[in-house]
Amino acid sequence: MRTEADFADLYEKHFSELAAQVCAYLGDATEAQDLVQEAFLRAWQRWEKVGGYEEPVAWVRRVAWNLATSRHRRNQVARKFLQKSSAPELAPAASPDHVALVAALKQVPAKRRQALVMHYMADMTVAAIAEATGAKEGTVKSWLHRGRKELAALLTDPAEARPAKAAKAAPESDPDTMPIRIKRALPGAQRTARANRRPSVKEDRS
């Protein structure tokens, strides 16, 4: 029985050469690497059996080529379909509001962002979101509530928020609108003031 180290050694030795072969067949290096990785993954899932073969790489190669052949056939069918079909109309450019919304959503935590998109863009109910995410409905409501608050803060224009604060502060800062405050004299203060006042010239003459 071959070990995990044997599988790692097989992968390191043969991945590049198999990917190069499939790439030459498909003409797409990224797609070829994906298919060869898939072949090795299937080999690892059956390693107790495949590892006992005299040449495990032969099994991986056969799987990779089978995957590549299937992909090539599907690509041919897709090309024929696209050749017969007319080109779709170009989608209109995203509006500034949409761009700002997407940018703000990126700053909202993933769970809340997912709930907001599902609810407001996919028109999913709270119950449907709970079922799709595996969360409780109360949790989904919390995500939506907190997500809305975070979006509102992110999408608020600071330039628009300042005048509101200034208008609110106007009654206190504008002298014409300031409330008149009357200070009441303390009891006995008037008598004390008169007692301490120096006599005038007329009073001295008398």
PDB file of N, CA, C and O in Angstrom, residues 6-56:
ATOM      1  N   ASP A   6       3.931   9.020  -0.982  1.00  0.00           N
ATOM      2  CA  ASP A   6       4.029   8.515  -2.353  1.00  0.00           C
ATOM      3  C   ASP A   6       3.114   9.309  -3.293  1.00  0.00           C
ATOM      4  O   ASP A   6       3.477   9.606  -4.431  1.00  0.00           O
ATOM      5  N   PHE A   7       1.920   9.640  -2.809  1.00  0.00           N
ATOM      6  CA  PHE A   7       1.000  10.433  -3.638  1.00  0.00           C
ATOM      7  C   PHE A   7       1.574  11.826  -3.901  1.00  0.00           C
ATOM      8  O   PHE A   7       1.510  12.335  -5.020  1.00  0.00           O
ATOM      9  N   ALA A   8       2.121  12.445  -2.866  1.00  0.00           N
ATOM     10  CA  ALA A   8       2.716  13.770  -3.025  1.00  0.00           C
ATOM     11  C   ALA A   8       3.881  13.720  -4.011  1.00  0.00           C
ATOM     12  O   ALA A   8       4.051  14.622  -4.846  1.00  0.00           O
ATOM     13  N   ASP A   9       4.658  12.672  -3.963  1.00  0.00           N
ATOM     14  CA  ASP A   9       5.783  12.509  -4.888  1.00  0.00           C
ATOM     15  C   ASP A   9       5.277  12.322  -6.323  1.00  0.00           C
ATOM     16  O   ASP A   9       5.828  12.886  -7.271  1.00  0.00           O
ATOM     17  N   LEU A  10       4.200  11.566  -6.468  1.00  0.00           N
ATOM     18  CA  LEU A  10       3.600  11.361  -7.791  1.00  0.00           C
ATOM     19  C   LEU A  10       3.100  12.686  -8.364  1.00  0.00           C
ATOM     20  O   LEU A  10       3.316  12.997  -9.542  1.00  0.00           O
ATOM     21  N   TYR A  11       2.457  13.468  -7.542  1.00  0.00           N
ATOM     22  CA  TYR A  11       1.912  14.774  -7.968  1.00  0.00           C
ATOM     23  C   TYR A  11       3.026  15.710  -8.407  1.00  0.00           C
ATOM     24  O   TYR A  11       2.939  16.361  -9.460  1.00  0.00           O
ATOM     25  N   GLU A  12       4.077  15.803  -7.607  1.00  0.00           N
ATOM     26  CA  GLU A  12       5.177  16.721  -7.915  1.00  0.00           C
ATOM     27  C   GLU A  12       5.924  16.318  -9.186  1.00  0.00           C
ATOM     28  O   GLU A  12       6.360  17.165  -9.964  1.00  0.00           O
ATOM     29  N   LYS A  13       6.045  15.016  -9.417  1.00  0.00           N
ATOM     30  CA  LYS A  13       6.814  14.549 -10.568  1.00  0.00           C
ATOM     31  C   LYS A  13       6.057  14.652 -11.887  1.00  0.00           C
ATOM     32  O   LYS A  13       6.651  14.922 -12.937  1.00  0.00           O
ATOM     33  N   HIS A  14       4.737  14.466 -11.859  1.00  0.00           N
ATOM     34  CA  HIS A  14       4.003  14.295 -13.112  1.00  0.00           C
ATOM     35  C   HIS A  14       2.967  15.383 -13.406  1.00  0.00           C
ATOM     36  O   HIS A  14       2.391  15.382 -14.500  1.00  0.00           O
ATOM     37  N   PHE A  15       2.700  16.267 -12.474  1.00  0.00           N
ATOM     38  CA  PHE A  15       1.656  17.276 -12.728  1.00  0.00           C
ATOM     39  C   PHE A  15       1.998  18.142 -13.936  1.00  0.00           C
ATOM     40  O   PHE A  15       1.171  18.335 -14.833  1.00  0.00           O
ATOM     41  N   SER A  16       3.203  18.695 -13.961  1.00  0.00           N
ATOM     42  CA  SER A  16       3.573  19.624 -15.030  1.00  0.00           C
ATOM     43  C   SER A  16       3.520  18.978 -16.408  1.00  0.00           C
ATOM     44  O   SER A  16       3.011  19.561 -17.374  1.00  0.00           O
ATOM     45  N   GLU A  17       4.029  17.744 -16.510  1.00  0.00           N
ATOM     46  CA  GLU A  17       4.053  17.095 -17.825  1.00  0.00           C
ATOM     47  C   GLU A  17       2.642  16.763 -18.305  1.00  0.00           C
ATOM     48  O   GLU A  17       2.314  16.927 -19.491  1.00  0.00           O
ATOM     49  N   LEU A  18       1.768  16.322 -17.391  1.00  0.00           N
ATOM     50  CA  LEU A  18       0.390  16.031 -17.772  1.00  0.00           C
ATOM     51  C   LEU A  18      -0.361  17.306 -18.160  1.00  0.00           C
ATOM     52  O   LEU A  18      -1.133  17.321 -19.127  1.00  0.00           O
ATOM     53  N   ALA A  19      -0.117  18.382 -17.409  1.00  0.00           N
ATOM     54  CA  ALA A  19      -0.762  19.660 -17.728  1.00  0.00           C
ATOM     55  C   ALA A  19      -0.311  20.159 -19.094  1.00  0.00           C
ATOM     56  O   ALA A  19      -1.107  20.711 -19.868  1.00  0.00           O
ATOM     57  N   ALA A  20       0.956  19.982 -19.423  1.00  0.00           N
ATOM     58  CA  ALA A  20       1.468  20.414 -20.726  1.00  0.00           C
ATOM     59  C   ALA A  20       0.823  19.614 -21.855  1.00  0.00           C
ATOM     60  O   ALA A  20       0.483  20.163 -22.912  1.00  0.00           O
ATOM     61  N   GLN A  21       0.619  18.317 -21.642  1.00  0.00           N
ATOM     62  CA  GLN A  21      -0.013  17.480 -22.668  1.00  0.00           C
ATOM     63  C   GLN A  21      -1.464  17.909 -22.904  1.00  0.00           C
ATOM     64  O   GLN A  21      -1.901  18.069 -24.050  1.00  0.00           O
ATOM     65  N   VAL A  22      -2.198  18.099 -21.834  1.00  0.00           N
ATOM     66  CA  VAL A  22      -3.602  18.485 -21.964  1.00  0.00           C
ATOM     67  C   VAL A  22      -3.721  19.890 -22.548  1.00  0.00           C
ATOM     68  O   VAL A  22      -4.625  20.179 -23.341  1.00  0.00           O
ATOM     69  N   CYS A  23      -2.797  20.755 -22.177  1.00  0.00           N
ATOM     70  CA  CYS A  23      -2.795  22.117 -22.714  1.00  0.00           C
ATOM     71  C   CYS A  23      -2.596  22.097 -24.227  1.00  0.00           C
ATOM     72  O   CYS A  23      -3.243  22.843 -24.970  1.00  0.00           O
ATOM     73  N   ALA A  24      -1.695  21.245 -24.702  1.00  0.00           N
ATOM     74  CA  ALA A  24      -1.465  21.144 -26.144  1.00  0.00           C
ATOM     75  C   ALA A  24      -2.714  20.669 -26.868  1.00  0.00           C
ATOM     76  O   ALA A  24      -2.957  21.018 -28.025  1.00  0.00           O
ATOM     77  N   TYR A  25      -3.531  19.886 -26.176  1.00  0.00           N
ATOM     78  CA  TYR A  25      -4.759  19.363 -26.773  1.00  0.00           C
ATOM     79  C   TYR A  25      -5.880  20.404 -26.746  1.00  0.00           C
ATOM     80  O   TYR A  25      -6.579  20.619 -27.744  1.00  0.00           O
ATOM     81  N   LEU A  26      -6.044  21.087 -25.621  1.00  0.00           N
ATOM     82  CA  LEU A  26      -7.147  22.032 -25.475  1.00  0.00           C
ATOM     83  C   LEU A  26      -6.789  23.454 -25.911  1.00  0.00           C
ATOM     84  O   LEU A  26      -7.656  24.218 -26.298  1.00  0.00           O
ATOM     85  N   GLY A  27      -5.487  23.788 -25.805  1.00  0.00           N
ATOM     86  CA  GLY A  27      -5.074  25.143 -26.147  1.00  0.00           C
ATOM     87  C   GLY A  27      -5.323  26.150 -25.050  1.00  0.00           C
ATOM     88  O   GLY A  27      -5.287  27.358 -25.286  1.00  0.00           O
ATOM     89  N   ASP A  28      -5.562  25.695 -23.840  1.00  0.00           N
ATOM     90  CA  ASP A  28      -5.843  26.589 -22.711  1.00  0.00           C
ATOM     91  C   ASP A  28      -5.092  26.063 -21.496  1.00  0.00           C
ATOM     92  O   ASP A  28      -5.434  25.006 -20.945  1.00  0.00           O
ATOM     93  N   ALA A  29      -4.068  26.794 -21.052  1.00  0.00           N
ATOM     94  CA  ALA A  29      -3.222  26.330 -19.955  1.00  0.00           C
ATOM     95  C   ALA A  29      -3.980  26.259 -18.637  1.00  0.00           C
ATOM     96  O   ALA A  29      -3.843  25.297 -17.867  1.00  0.00           O
ATOM     97  N   THR A  30      -4.804  27.285 -18.356  1.00  0.00           N
ATOM     98  CA  THR A  30      -5.542  27.302 -17.094  1.00  0.00           C
ATOM     99  C   THR A  30      -6.536  26.153 -17.017  1.00  0.00           C
ATOM    100  O   THR A  30      -6.654  25.463 -15.996  1.00  0.00           O
ATOM    101  N   GLU A  31      -7.243  25.917 -18.109  1.00  0.00           N
ATOM    102  CA  GLU A  31      -8.209  24.831 -18.145  1.00  0.00           C
ATOM    103  C   GLU A  31      -7.506  23.475 -18.022  1.00  0.00           C
ATOM    104  O   GLU A  31      -7.990  22.569 -17.340  1.00  0.00           O
ATOM    105  N   ALA A  32      -6.357  23.344 -18.656  1.00  0.00           N
ATOM    106  CA  ALA A  32      -5.602  22.104 -18.584  1.00  0.00           C
ATOM    107  C   ALA A  32      -5.154  21.818 -17.147  1.00  0.00           C
ATOM    108  O   ALA A  32      -5.249  20.685 -16.668  1.00  0.00           O
ATOM    109  N   GLN A  33      -4.666  22.826 -16.463  1.00  0.00           N
ATOM    110  CA  GLN A  33      -4.236  22.642 -15.079  1.00  0.00           C
ATOM    111  C   GLN A  33      -5.415  22.243 -14.183  1.00  0.00           C
ATOM    112  O   GLN A  33      -5.274  21.379 -13.308  1.00  0.00           O
ATOM    113  N   ASP A  34      -6.584  22.853 -14.425  1.00  0.00           N
ATOM    114  CA  ASP A  34      -7.768  22.499 -13.633  1.00  0.00           C
ATOM    115  C   ASP A  34      -8.148  21.029 -13.829  1.00  0.00           C
ATOM    116  O   ASP A  34      -8.489  20.333 -12.868  1.00  0.00           O
ATOM    117  N   LEU A  35      -8.082  20.565 -15.072  1.00  0.00           N
ATOM    118  CA  LEU A  35      -8.469  19.185 -15.351  1.00  0.00           C
ATOM    119  C   LEU A  35      -7.477  18.183 -14.761  1.00  0.00           C
ATOM    120  O   LEU A  35      -7.874  17.133 -14.233  1.00  0.00           O
ATOM    121  N   VAL A  36      -6.204  18.500 -14.836  1.00  0.00           N
ATOM    122  CA  VAL A  36      -5.195  17.599 -14.271  1.00  0.00           C
ATOM    123  C   VAL A  36      -5.312  17.569 -12.744  1.00  0.00           C
ATOM    124  O   VAL A  36      -5.160  16.503 -12.122  1.00  0.00           O
ATOM    125  N   GLN A  37      -5.583  18.705 -12.153  1.00  0.00           N
ATOM    126  CA  GLN A  37      -5.800  18.726 -10.704  1.00  0.00           C
ATOM    127  C   GLN A  37      -7.011  17.878 -10.322  1.00  0.00           C
ATOM    128  O   GLN A  37      -6.995  17.173  -9.309  1.00  0.00           O
ATOM    129  N   GLU A  38      -8.059  17.951 -11.139  1.00  0.00           N
ATOM    130  CA  GLU A  38      -9.237  17.127 -10.884  1.00  0.00           C
ATOM    131  C   GLU A  38      -8.890  15.639 -10.975  1.00  0.00           C
ATOM    132  O   GLU A  38      -9.367  14.820 -10.168  1.00  0.00           O
ATOM    133  N   ALA A  39      -8.056  15.282 -11.943  1.00  0.00           N
ATOM    134  CA  ALA A  39      -7.643  13.877 -12.093  1.00  0.00           C
ATOM    135  C   ALA A  39      -6.861  13.410 -10.870  1.00  0.00           C
ATOM    136  O   ALA A  39      -7.074  12.294 -10.367  1.00  0.00           O
ATOM    137  N   PHE A  40      -5.951  14.244 -10.393  1.00  0.00           N
ATOM    138  CA  PHE A  40      -5.181  13.879  -9.200  1.00  0.00           C
ATOM    139  C   PHE A  40      -6.090  13.802  -7.968  1.00  0.00           C
ATOM    140  O   PHE A  40      -5.880  12.965  -7.080  1.00  0.00           O
ATOM    141  N   LEU A  41      -7.070  14.690  -7.898  1.00  0.00           N
ATOM    142  CA  LEU A  41      -8.005  14.647  -6.770  1.00  0.00           C
ATOM    143  C   LEU A  41      -8.766  13.330  -6.750  1.00  0.00           C
ATOM    144  O   LEU A  41      -8.939  12.716  -5.687  1.00  0.00           O
ATOM    145  N   ARG A  42      -9.221  12.885  -7.915  1.00  0.00           N
ATOM    146  CA  ARG A  42      -9.923  11.600  -7.977  1.00  0.00           C
ATOM    147  C   ARG A  42      -8.991  10.441  -7.611  1.00  0.00           C
ATOM    148  O   ARG A  42      -9.428   9.465  -6.989  1.00  0.00           O
ATOM    149  N   ALA A  43      -7.726  10.569  -7.995  1.00  0.00           N
ATOM    150  CA  ALA A  43      -6.758   9.530  -7.622  1.00  0.00           C
ATOM    151  C   ALA A  43      -6.574   9.482  -6.109  1.00  0.00           C
ATOM    152  O   ALA A  43      -6.480   8.401  -5.512  1.00  0.00           O
ATOM    153  N   TRP A  44      -6.526  10.655  -5.480  1.00  0.00           N
ATOM    154  CA  TRP A  44      -6.361  10.709  -4.028  1.00  0.00           C
ATOM    155  C   TRP A  44      -7.579  10.123  -3.314  1.00  0.00           C
ATOM    156  O   TRP A  44      -7.456   9.429  -2.299  1.00  0.00           O
ATOM    157  N   GLN A  45      -8.775  10.385  -3.855  1.00  0.00           N
ATOM    158  CA  GLN A  45      -9.986   9.837  -3.243  1.00  0.00           C
ATOM    159  C   GLN A  45     -10.029   8.316  -3.336  1.00  0.00           C
ATOM    160  O   GLN A  45     -10.693   7.669  -2.522  1.00  0.00           O
ATOM    161  N   ARG A  46      -9.318   7.752  -4.318  1.00  0.00           N
ATOM    162  CA  ARG A  46      -9.267   6.284  -4.484  1.00  0.00           C
ATOM    163  C   ARG A  46      -7.851   5.749  -4.253  1.00  0.00           C
ATOM    164  O   ARG A  46      -7.451   4.743  -4.817  1.00  0.00           O
ATOM    165  N   TRP A  47      -7.081   6.455  -3.448  1.00  0.00           N
ATOM    166  CA  TRP A  47      -5.663   6.140  -3.327  1.00  0.00           C
ATOM    167  C   TRP A  47      -5.408   4.752  -2.765  1.00  0.00           C
ATOM    168  O   TRP A  47      -4.379   4.131  -3.056  1.00  0.00           O
ATOM    169  N   GLU A  48      -6.304   4.238  -1.949  1.00  0.00           N
ATOM    170  CA  GLU A  48      -6.106   2.886  -1.407  1.00  0.00           C
ATOM    171  C   GLU A  48      -6.051   1.861  -2.543  1.00  0.00           C
ATOM    172  O   GLU A  48      -5.337   0.854  -2.446  1.00  0.00           O
ATOM    173  N   LYS A  49      -6.812   2.140  -3.619  1.00  0.00           N
ATOM    174  CA  LYS A  49      -6.807   1.234  -4.762  1.00  0.00           C
ATOM    175  C   LYS A  49      -5.788   1.657  -5.812  1.00  0.00           C
ATOM    176  O   LYS A  49      -4.957   0.847  -6.263  1.00  0.00           O
ATOM    177  N   VAL A  50      -5.836   2.948  -6.190  1.00  0.00           N
ATOM    178  CA  VAL A  50      -4.945   3.448  -7.248  1.00  0.00           C
ATOM    179  C   VAL A  50      -3.490   3.350  -6.809  1.00  0.00           C
ATOM    180  O   VAL A  50      -2.595   3.053  -7.616  1.00  0.00           O
ATOM    181  N   GLY A  51      -3.227   3.588  -5.540  1.00  0.00           N
ATOM    182  CA  GLY A  51      -1.862   3.526  -5.047  1.00  0.00           C
ATOM    183  C   GLY A  51      -1.245   2.143  -5.168  1.00  0.00           C
ATOM    184  O   GLY A  51      -0.015   1.993  -5.137  1.00  0.00           O
ATOM    185  N   GLY A  52      -2.091   1.115  -5.319  1.00  0.00           N
ATOM    186  CA  GLY A  52      -1.569  -0.236  -5.448  1.00  0.00           C
ATOM    187  C   GLY A  52      -1.239  -0.629  -6.874  1.00  0.00           C
ATOM    188  O   GLY A  52      -0.672  -1.705  -7.102  1.00  0.00           O
ATOM    189  N   TYR A  53      -1.593   0.233  -7.835  1.00  0.00           N
ATOM    190  CA  TYR A  53      -1.275  -0.076  -9.226  1.00  0.00           C
ATOM    191  C   TYR A  53       0.228   0.010  -9.466  1.00  0.00           C
ATOM    192  O   TYR A  53       0.950   0.740  -8.773  1.00  0.00           O
ATOM    193  N   GLU A  54       0.675  -0.714 -10.478  1.00  0.00           N
ATOM    194  CA  GLU A  54       2.108  -0.686 -10.803  1.00  0.00           C
ATOM    195  C   GLU A  54       2.539   0.700 -11.262  1.00  0.00           C
ATOM    196  O   GLU A  54       3.623   1.168 -10.904  1.00  0.00           O
ATOM    197  N   GLU A  55       1.679   1.370 -12.033  1.00  0.00           N
ATOM    198  CA  GLU A  55       1.957   2.734 -12.488  1.00  0.00           C
ATOM    199  C   GLU A  55       0.729   3.609 -12.218  1.00  0.00           C
ATOM    200  O   GLU A  55      -0.129   3.772 -13.097  1.00  0.00           O
ATOM    201  N   PRO A  56       0.623   4.182 -11.037  1.00  0.00           N
ATOM    202  CA  PRO A  56      -0.534   5.028 -10.714  1.00  0.00           C
ATOM    203  C   PRO A  56      -0.669   6.218 -11.665  1.00  0.00           C
ATOM    204  O   PRO A  56      -1.777   6.677 -11.925  1.00  0.00           O
TER     205      PRO A  56
END
